[in-house]
Tab-separated table of C-alpha atoms in Angstrom:
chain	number	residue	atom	x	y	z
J	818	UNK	CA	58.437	-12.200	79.011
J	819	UNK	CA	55.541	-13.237	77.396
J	820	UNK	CA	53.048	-10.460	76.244
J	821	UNK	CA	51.611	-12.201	73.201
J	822	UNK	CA	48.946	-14.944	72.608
J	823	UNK	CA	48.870	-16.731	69.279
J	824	UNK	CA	45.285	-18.705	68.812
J	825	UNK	CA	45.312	-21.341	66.078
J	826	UNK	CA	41.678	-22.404	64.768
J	827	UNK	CA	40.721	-25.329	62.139
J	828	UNK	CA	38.051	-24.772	59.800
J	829	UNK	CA	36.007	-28.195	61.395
J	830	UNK	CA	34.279	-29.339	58.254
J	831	UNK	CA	37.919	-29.457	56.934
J	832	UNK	CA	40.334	-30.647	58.912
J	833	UNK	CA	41.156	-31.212	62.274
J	834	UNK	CA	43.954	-29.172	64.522
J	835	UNK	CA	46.419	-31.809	65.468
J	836	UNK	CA	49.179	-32.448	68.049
J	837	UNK	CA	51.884	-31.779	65.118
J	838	UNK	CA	50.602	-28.610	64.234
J	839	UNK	CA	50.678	-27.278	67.541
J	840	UNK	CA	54.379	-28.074	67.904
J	841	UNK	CA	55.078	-26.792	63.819
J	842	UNK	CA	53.116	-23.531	65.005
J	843	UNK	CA	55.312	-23.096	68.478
J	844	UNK	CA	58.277	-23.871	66.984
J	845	UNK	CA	58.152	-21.227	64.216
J	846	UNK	CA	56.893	-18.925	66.691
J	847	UNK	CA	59.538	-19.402	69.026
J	848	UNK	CA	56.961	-20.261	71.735
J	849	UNK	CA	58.012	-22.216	75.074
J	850	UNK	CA	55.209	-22.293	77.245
J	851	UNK	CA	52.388	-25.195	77.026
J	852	UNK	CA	49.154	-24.828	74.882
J	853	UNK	CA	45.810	-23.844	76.347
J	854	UNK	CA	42.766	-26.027	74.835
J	855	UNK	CA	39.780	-23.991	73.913
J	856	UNK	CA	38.189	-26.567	71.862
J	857	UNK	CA	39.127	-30.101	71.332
J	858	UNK	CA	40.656	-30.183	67.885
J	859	UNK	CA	39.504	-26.955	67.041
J	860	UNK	CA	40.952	-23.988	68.953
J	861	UNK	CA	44.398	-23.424	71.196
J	862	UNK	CA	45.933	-20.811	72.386
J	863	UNK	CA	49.823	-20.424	72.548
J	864	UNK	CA	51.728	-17.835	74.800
J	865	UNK	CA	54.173	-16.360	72.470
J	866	UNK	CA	57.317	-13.838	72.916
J	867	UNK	CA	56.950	-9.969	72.321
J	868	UNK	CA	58.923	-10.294	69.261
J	869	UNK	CA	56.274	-13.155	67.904
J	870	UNK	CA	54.656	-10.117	65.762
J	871	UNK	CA	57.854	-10.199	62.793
J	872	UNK	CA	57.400	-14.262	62.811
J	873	UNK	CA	53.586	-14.902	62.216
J	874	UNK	CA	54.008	-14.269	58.269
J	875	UNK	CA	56.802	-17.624	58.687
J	876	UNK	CA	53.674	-19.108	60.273
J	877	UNK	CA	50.716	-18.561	58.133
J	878	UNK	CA	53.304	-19.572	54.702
J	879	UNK	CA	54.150	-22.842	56.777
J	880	UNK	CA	49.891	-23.429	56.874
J	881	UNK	CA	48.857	-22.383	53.969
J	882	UNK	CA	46.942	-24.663	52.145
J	883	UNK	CA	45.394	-25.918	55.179
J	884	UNK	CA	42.156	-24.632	56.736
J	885	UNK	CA	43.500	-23.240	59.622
J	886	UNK	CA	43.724	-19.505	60.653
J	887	UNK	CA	46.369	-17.617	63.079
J	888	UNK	CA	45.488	-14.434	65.021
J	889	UNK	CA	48.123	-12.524	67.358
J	890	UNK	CA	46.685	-10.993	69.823
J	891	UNK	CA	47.884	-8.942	73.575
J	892	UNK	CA	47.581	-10.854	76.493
J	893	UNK	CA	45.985	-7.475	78.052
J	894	UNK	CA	42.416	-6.536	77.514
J	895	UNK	CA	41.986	-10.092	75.436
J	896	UNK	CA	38.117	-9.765	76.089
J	897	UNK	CA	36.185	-6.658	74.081
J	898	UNK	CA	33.507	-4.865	76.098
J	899	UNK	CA	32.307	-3.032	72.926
J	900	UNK	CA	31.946	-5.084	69.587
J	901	UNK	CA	31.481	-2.776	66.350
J	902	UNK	CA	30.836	-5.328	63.268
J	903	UNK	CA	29.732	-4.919	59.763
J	904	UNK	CA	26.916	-6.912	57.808
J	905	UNK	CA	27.536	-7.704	54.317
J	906	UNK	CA	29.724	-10.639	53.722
J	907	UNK	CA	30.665	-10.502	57.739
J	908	UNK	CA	27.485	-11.602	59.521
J	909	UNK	CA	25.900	-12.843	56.876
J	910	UNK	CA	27.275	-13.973	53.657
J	911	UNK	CA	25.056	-11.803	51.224
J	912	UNK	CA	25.661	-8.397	49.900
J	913	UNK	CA	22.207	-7.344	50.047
J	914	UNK	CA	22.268	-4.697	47.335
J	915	UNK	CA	23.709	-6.632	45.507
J	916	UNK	CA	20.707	-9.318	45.897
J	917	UNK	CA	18.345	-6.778	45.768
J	918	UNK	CA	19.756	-5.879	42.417
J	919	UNK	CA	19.446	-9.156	41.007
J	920	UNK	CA	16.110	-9.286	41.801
J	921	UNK	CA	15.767	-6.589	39.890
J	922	UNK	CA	17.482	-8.288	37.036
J	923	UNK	CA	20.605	-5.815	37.074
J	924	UNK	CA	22.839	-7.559	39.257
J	925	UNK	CA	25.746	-7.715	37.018
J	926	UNK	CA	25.909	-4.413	36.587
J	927	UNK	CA	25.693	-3.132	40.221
J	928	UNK	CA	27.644	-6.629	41.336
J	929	UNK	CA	30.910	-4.696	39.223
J	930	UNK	CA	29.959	-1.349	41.331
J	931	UNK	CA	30.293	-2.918	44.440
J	932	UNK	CA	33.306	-4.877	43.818
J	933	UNK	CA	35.711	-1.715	42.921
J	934	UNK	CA	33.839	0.022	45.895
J	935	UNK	CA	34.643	-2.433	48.263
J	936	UNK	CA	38.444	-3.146	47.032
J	937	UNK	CA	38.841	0.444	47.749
J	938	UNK	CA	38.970	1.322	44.138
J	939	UNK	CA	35.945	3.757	44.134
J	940	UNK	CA	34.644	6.097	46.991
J	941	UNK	CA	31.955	4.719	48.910
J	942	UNK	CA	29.279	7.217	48.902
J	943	UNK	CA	29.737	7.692	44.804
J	944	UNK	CA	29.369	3.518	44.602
J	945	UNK	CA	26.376	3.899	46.832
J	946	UNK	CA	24.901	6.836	45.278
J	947	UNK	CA	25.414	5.187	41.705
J	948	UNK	CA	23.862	1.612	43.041
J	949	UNK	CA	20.725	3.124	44.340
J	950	UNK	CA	20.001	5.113	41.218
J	951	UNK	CA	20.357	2.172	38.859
J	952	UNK	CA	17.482	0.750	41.417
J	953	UNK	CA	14.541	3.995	40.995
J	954	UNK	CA	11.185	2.831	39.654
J	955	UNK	CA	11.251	-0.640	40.637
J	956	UNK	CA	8.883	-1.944	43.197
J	957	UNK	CA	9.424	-1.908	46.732
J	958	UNK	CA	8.388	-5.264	46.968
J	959	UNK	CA	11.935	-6.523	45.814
J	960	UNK	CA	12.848	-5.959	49.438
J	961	UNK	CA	11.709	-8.863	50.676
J	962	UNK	CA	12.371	-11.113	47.896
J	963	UNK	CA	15.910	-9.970	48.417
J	964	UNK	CA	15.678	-10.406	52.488
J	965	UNK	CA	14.435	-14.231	51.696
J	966	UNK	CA	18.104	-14.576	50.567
J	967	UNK	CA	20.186	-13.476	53.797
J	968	UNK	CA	21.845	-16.769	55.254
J	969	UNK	CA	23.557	-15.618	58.643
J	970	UNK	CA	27.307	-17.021	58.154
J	971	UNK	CA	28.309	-19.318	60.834
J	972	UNK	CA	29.193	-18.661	64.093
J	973	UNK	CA	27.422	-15.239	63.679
J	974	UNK	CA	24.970	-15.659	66.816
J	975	UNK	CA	27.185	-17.255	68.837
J	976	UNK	CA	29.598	-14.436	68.431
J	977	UNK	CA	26.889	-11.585	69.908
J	978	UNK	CA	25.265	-13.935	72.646
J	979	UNK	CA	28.223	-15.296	73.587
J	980	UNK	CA	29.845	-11.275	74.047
J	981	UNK	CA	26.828	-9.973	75.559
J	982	UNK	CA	26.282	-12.932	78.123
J	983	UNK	CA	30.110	-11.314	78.945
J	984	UNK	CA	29.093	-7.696	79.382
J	985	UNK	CA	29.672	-6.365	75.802
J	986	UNK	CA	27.673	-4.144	74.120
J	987	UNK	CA	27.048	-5.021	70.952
J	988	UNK	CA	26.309	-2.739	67.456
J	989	UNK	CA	25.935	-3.549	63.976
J	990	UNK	CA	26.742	-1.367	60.720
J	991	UNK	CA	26.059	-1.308	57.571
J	992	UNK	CA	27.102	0.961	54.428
J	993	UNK	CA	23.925	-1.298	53.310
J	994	UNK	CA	20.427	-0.345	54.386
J	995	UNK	CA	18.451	-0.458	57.783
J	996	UNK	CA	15.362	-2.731	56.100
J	997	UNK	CA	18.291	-5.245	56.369
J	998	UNK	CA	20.162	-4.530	59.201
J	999	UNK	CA	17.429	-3.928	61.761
J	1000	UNK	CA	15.976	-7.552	60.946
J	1001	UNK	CA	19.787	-9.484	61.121
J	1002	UNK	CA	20.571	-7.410	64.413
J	1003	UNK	CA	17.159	-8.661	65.713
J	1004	UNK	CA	18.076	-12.452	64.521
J	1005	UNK	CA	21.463	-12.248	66.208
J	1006	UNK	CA	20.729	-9.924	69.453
J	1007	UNK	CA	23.239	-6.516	68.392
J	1008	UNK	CA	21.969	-4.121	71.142
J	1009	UNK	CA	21.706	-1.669	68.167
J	1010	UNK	CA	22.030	-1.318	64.482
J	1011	UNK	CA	23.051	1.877	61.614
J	1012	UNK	CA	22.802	1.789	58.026
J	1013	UNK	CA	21.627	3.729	55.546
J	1014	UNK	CA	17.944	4.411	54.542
J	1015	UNK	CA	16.712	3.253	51.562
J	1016	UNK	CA	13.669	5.363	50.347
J	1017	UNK	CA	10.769	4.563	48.713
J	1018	UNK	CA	7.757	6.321	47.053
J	1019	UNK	CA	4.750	4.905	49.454
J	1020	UNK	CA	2.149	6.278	46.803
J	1021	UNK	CA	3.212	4.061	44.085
J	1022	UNK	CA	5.363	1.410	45.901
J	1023	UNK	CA	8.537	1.903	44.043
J	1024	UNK	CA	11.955	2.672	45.163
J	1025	UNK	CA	12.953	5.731	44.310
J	1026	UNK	CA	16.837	5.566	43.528
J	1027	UNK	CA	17.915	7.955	46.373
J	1028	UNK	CA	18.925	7.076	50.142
J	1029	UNK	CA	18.540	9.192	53.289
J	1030	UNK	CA	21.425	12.074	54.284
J	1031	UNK	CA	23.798	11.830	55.305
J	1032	UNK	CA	25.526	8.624	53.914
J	1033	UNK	CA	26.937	5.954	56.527
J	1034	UNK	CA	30.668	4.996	55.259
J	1035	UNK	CA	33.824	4.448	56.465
J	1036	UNK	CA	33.984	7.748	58.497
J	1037	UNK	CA	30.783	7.025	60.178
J	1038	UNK	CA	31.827	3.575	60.760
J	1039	UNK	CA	34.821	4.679	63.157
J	1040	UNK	CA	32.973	7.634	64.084
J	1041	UNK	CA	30.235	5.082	65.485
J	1042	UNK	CA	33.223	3.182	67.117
J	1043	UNK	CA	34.334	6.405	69.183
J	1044	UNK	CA	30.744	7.315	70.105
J	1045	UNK	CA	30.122	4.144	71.604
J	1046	UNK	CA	33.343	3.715	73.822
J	1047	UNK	CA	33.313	7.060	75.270
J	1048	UNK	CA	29.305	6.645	75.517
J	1049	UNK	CA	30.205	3.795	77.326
J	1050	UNK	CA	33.188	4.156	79.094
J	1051	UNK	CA	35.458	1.796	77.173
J	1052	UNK	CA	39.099	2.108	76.481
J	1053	UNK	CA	39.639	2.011	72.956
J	1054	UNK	CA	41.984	-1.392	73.737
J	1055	UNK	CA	38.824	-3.268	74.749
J	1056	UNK	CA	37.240	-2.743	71.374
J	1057	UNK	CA	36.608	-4.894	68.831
J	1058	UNK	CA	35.750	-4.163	64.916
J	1059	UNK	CA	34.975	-7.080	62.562
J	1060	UNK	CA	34.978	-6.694	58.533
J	1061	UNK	CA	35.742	-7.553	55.203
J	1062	UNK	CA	35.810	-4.627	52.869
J	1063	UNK	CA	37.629	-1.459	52.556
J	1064	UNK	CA	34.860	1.258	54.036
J	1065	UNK	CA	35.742	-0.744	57.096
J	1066	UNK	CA	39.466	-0.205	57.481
J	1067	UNK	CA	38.963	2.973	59.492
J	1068	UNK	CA	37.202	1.566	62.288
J	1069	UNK	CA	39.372	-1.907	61.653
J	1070	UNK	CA	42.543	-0.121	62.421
J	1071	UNK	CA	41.256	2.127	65.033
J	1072	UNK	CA	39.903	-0.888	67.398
J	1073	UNK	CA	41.903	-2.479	69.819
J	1074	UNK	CA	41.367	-5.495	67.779
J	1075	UNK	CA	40.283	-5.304	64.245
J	1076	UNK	CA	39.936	-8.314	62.599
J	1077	UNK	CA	40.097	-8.488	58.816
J	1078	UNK	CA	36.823	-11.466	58.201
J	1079	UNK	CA	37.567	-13.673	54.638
J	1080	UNK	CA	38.208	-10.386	53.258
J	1081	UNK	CA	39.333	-8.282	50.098
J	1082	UNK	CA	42.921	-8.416	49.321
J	1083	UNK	CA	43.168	-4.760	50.199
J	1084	UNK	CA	42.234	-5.184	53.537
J	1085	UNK	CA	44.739	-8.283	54.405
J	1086	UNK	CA	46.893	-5.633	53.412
J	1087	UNK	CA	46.673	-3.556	56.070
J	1088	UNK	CA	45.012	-5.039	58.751
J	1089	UNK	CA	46.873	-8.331	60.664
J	1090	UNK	CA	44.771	-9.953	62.461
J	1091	UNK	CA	42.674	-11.794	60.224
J	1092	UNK	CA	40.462	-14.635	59.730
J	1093	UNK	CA	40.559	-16.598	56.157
J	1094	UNK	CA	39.420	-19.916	56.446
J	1095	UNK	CA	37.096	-20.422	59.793
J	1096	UNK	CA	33.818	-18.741	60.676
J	1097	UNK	CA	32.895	-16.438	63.338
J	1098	UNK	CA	33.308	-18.584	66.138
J	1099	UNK	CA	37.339	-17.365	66.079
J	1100	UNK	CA	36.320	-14.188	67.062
J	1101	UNK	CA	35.911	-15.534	70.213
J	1102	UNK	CA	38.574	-18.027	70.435
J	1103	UNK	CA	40.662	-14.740	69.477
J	1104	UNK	CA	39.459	-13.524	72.438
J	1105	UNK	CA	40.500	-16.781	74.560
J	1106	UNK	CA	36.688	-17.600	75.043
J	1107	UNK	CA	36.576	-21.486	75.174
J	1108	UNK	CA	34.044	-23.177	73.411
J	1109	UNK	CA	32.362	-24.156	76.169
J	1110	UNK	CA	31.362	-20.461	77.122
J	1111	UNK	CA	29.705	-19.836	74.219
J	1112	UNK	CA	26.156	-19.039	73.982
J	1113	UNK	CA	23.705	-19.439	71.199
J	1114	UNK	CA	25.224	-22.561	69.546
């Protein structure tokens, strides 16, 4: 019985997802039943057996090297109603402290802070905490400068539109800061967004190296997951959580799909489904979302 779907997407600037692969992929996977096109040499999906699960590391060491990714996914509940995803280096490819701090000239130094934070070296609200204090008495004005720098990675609008068009509600969070957030949600239509406040002295337009209470991390992350499927009255297997560093894990392995996006090597750890060398748009292939229902392309 097949229970399992296996979706196989090529990175298009790269390469191309040909008629070989297809059989290499099936054939490691044990799969007998025909290929669905979701995008012409882009995106299939393959029914796969129950037991497909203990194969797919076989699978991504046979394509490795190649720019193609592999998600497993249950036939059941496929398409998310609720979609939970972070910011930084998910929807768009900044970390925007650590741009802000650059514009401040001490990039390096908070760069190194966010790095152990976000390998799960460091606890998040002590990384945040030290960050924004490195950051009091500069202007306020760096804000923007910083915001000037957010590039949106690819796929990211099409992901949202495409969802919500379907019915799904859509959030965004951040262990970042709502200046940011609140202007990418707006740019890619999340229903909502959460992040932590960033304050600033008014009087003298400086920051002033402190953040709003409580802090948003990892807890609140999953905490916002819960909150918005029982507020919504979604099982917890038609969920999806996207994200690439280790304050995500919570709500990544609490979703009824969490997928692990290009992300730190403690994550691919302990999250399977995962996307390392396409964009956004196999969130929605993952789903088994052809290309030609997406919106926002």
């Amino acid at each position: 019985m097949m229970s399992l779907v296996l979706t196989l997407v090529a990175q298009r600037d790269a390469t191309t997802l040909d008629a070989a692969t297809i059989a290499l992929a099936c054939e490691v996977m044990e799969a007998t039943e025909n290929a669905t096109l979701l995008s012409p040499e882009e995106a299939v999906d393959i029914p796969c057996p129950a037991t497909a699960t203990e194969r797919l590391p076989a699978l991504r060491a046979a394509l490795e090297g190649r720019a193609i990714d592999a998600v497993l996914t249950h036939q059941a509940s496929r398409r998310k109603r609720l979609l939970v995803s972070d910011m930084d280096s998910t929807i768009v490819a900044n970390e925007t402290l650590d741009d802000l701090a650059t514009h401040a000239g001490i990039g390096e130094k908070i760069a190194a802070i966010t790095t152990r934070s976000m390998n799960g070296e460091m606890d998040f609200a002590t990384a945040l905490r030290e960050r924004v204090a490195l950051l009091k008495g500069f202007p306020a004005s760096l804000l923007e400068k910083a915001w000037k720098d957010v590039t949106l990675n690819e796929g990211a609008k099409t992901l949202v539109q495409t969802m919500r068009t379907h019915g799904t509600h859509t959030a965004l969070v951040s262990g970042g800061f709502t200046f940011f957030t609140s202007r990418v949600a707006g740019l890619c239509g999340f229903d909502e967004d959460h992040a932590n406040t960033l304050l600033v002295d008014d009087a003298q337009g400086i920051l002033t190296g402190e953040t709003g209470h409580p802090v948003l991390g990892p807890e609140t992350k999953l905490a916002l997951l819960d909150r918005l499927a029982a507020k919504h009255g979604i099982p917890t297997a038609e969920t999806l959580a996207i994200g690439d560093g280790a304050n995500d894990l919570p709500m990544l392995k609490k979703a009824g799909l969490g997928l692990a996006f290009h992300a730190k090597p403690v994550v691919r750890k302990a999250i399977a489904a995962q996307i390392n060398q396409t964009s956004l748009r196999t969130a929605l292939f993952a789903q088994g979302y052809p290309a030609t229902a997406f919106s926002g392309t």
